[in-house]
Short mmCIF file of C-alpha atoms in Angstrom, two decimals:
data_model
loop_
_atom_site.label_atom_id
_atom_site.label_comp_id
_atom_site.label_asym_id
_atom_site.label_seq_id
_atom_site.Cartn_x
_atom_site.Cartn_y
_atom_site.Cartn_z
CA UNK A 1 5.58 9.53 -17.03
CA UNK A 2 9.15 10.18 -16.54
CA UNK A 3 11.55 11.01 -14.08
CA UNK A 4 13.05 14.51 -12.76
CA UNK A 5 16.72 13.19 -13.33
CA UNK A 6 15.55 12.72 -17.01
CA UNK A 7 13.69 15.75 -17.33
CA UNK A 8 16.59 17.37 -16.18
CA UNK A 9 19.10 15.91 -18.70
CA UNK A 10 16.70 16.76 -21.65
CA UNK A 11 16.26 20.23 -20.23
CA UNK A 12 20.11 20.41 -20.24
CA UNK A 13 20.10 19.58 -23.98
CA UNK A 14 17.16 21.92 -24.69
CA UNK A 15 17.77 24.90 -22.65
CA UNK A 16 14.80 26.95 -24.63
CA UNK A 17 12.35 24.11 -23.69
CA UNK A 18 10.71 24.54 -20.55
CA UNK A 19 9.66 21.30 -18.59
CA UNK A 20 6.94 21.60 -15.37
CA UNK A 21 5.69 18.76 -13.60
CA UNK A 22 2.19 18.77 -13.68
CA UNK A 23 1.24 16.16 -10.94
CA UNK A 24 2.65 12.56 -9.77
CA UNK A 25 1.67 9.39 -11.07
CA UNK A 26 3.40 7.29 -8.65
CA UNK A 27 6.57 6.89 -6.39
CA UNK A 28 7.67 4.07 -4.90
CA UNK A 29 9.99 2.87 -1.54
CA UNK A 30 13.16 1.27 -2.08
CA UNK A 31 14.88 -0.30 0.93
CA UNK A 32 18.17 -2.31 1.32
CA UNK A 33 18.69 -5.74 1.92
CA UNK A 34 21.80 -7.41 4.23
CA UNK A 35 22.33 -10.81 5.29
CA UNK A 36 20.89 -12.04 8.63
CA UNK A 37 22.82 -12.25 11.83
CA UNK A 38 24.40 -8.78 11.28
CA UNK A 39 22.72 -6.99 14.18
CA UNK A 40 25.62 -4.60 14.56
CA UNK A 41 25.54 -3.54 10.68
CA UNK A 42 21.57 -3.12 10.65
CA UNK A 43 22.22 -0.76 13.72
CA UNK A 44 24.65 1.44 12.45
CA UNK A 45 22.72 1.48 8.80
CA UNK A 46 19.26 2.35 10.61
CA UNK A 47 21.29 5.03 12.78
CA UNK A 48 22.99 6.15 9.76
CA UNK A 49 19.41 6.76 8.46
CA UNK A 50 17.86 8.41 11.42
CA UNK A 51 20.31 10.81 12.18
CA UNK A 52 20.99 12.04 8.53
CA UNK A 53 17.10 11.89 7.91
CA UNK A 54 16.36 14.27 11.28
CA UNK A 55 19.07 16.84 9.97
CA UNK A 56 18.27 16.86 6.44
CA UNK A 57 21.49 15.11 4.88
CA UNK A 58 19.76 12.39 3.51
CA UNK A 59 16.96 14.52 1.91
CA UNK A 60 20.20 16.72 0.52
CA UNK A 61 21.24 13.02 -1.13
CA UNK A 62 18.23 12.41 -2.68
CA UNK A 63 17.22 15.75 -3.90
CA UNK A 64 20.57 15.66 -5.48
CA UNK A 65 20.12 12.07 -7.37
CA UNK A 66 16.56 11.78 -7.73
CA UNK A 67 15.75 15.62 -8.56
CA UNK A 68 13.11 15.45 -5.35
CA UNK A 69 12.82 15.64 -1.85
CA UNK A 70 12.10 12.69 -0.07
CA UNK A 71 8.33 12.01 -0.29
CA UNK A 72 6.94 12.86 3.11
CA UNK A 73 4.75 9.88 3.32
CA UNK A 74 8.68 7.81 3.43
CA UNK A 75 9.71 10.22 6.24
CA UNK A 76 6.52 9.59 8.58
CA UNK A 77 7.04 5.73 7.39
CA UNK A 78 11.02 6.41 9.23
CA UNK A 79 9.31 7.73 12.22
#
């Protein structure tokens, strides 16, 4: 098991090598964590998060530093 950011990097290194994911193993939800009594910052995080999840910006992040899209089962989670 290994990740698509370090798939990529040893592709990178072994441009003759051809790397194809075969199937997942497992992914995983992160979340964030901020200190209580901050109604105001969990609002504009959580908007943050909506709005740049409905038109594809955050997706466009993680495809970027992860090397996949978001895992749908996180987007219907967001719903």
């Amino acid at each position: 098991a290994i990740t698509p950011p370090i798939i990529a990097a040893i592709a990178k290194k072994n441009p003759s090598r051809e790397f194809e994911t075969k199937f997942i193993l497992q992914s995983y939800q992160l979340g964030m964590a901020m200190r209580k009594g901050q109604p105001e910052l969990m609002a504009a995080v959580n908007g943050w998060i909506k709005t740049n999840l409905a038109n594809g910006k955050l997706n466009e992040i993680h495809l970027k530093y992860a090397g996949v899209p978001i895992p749908q089962e996180i987007i219907d989670g967001a719903k």
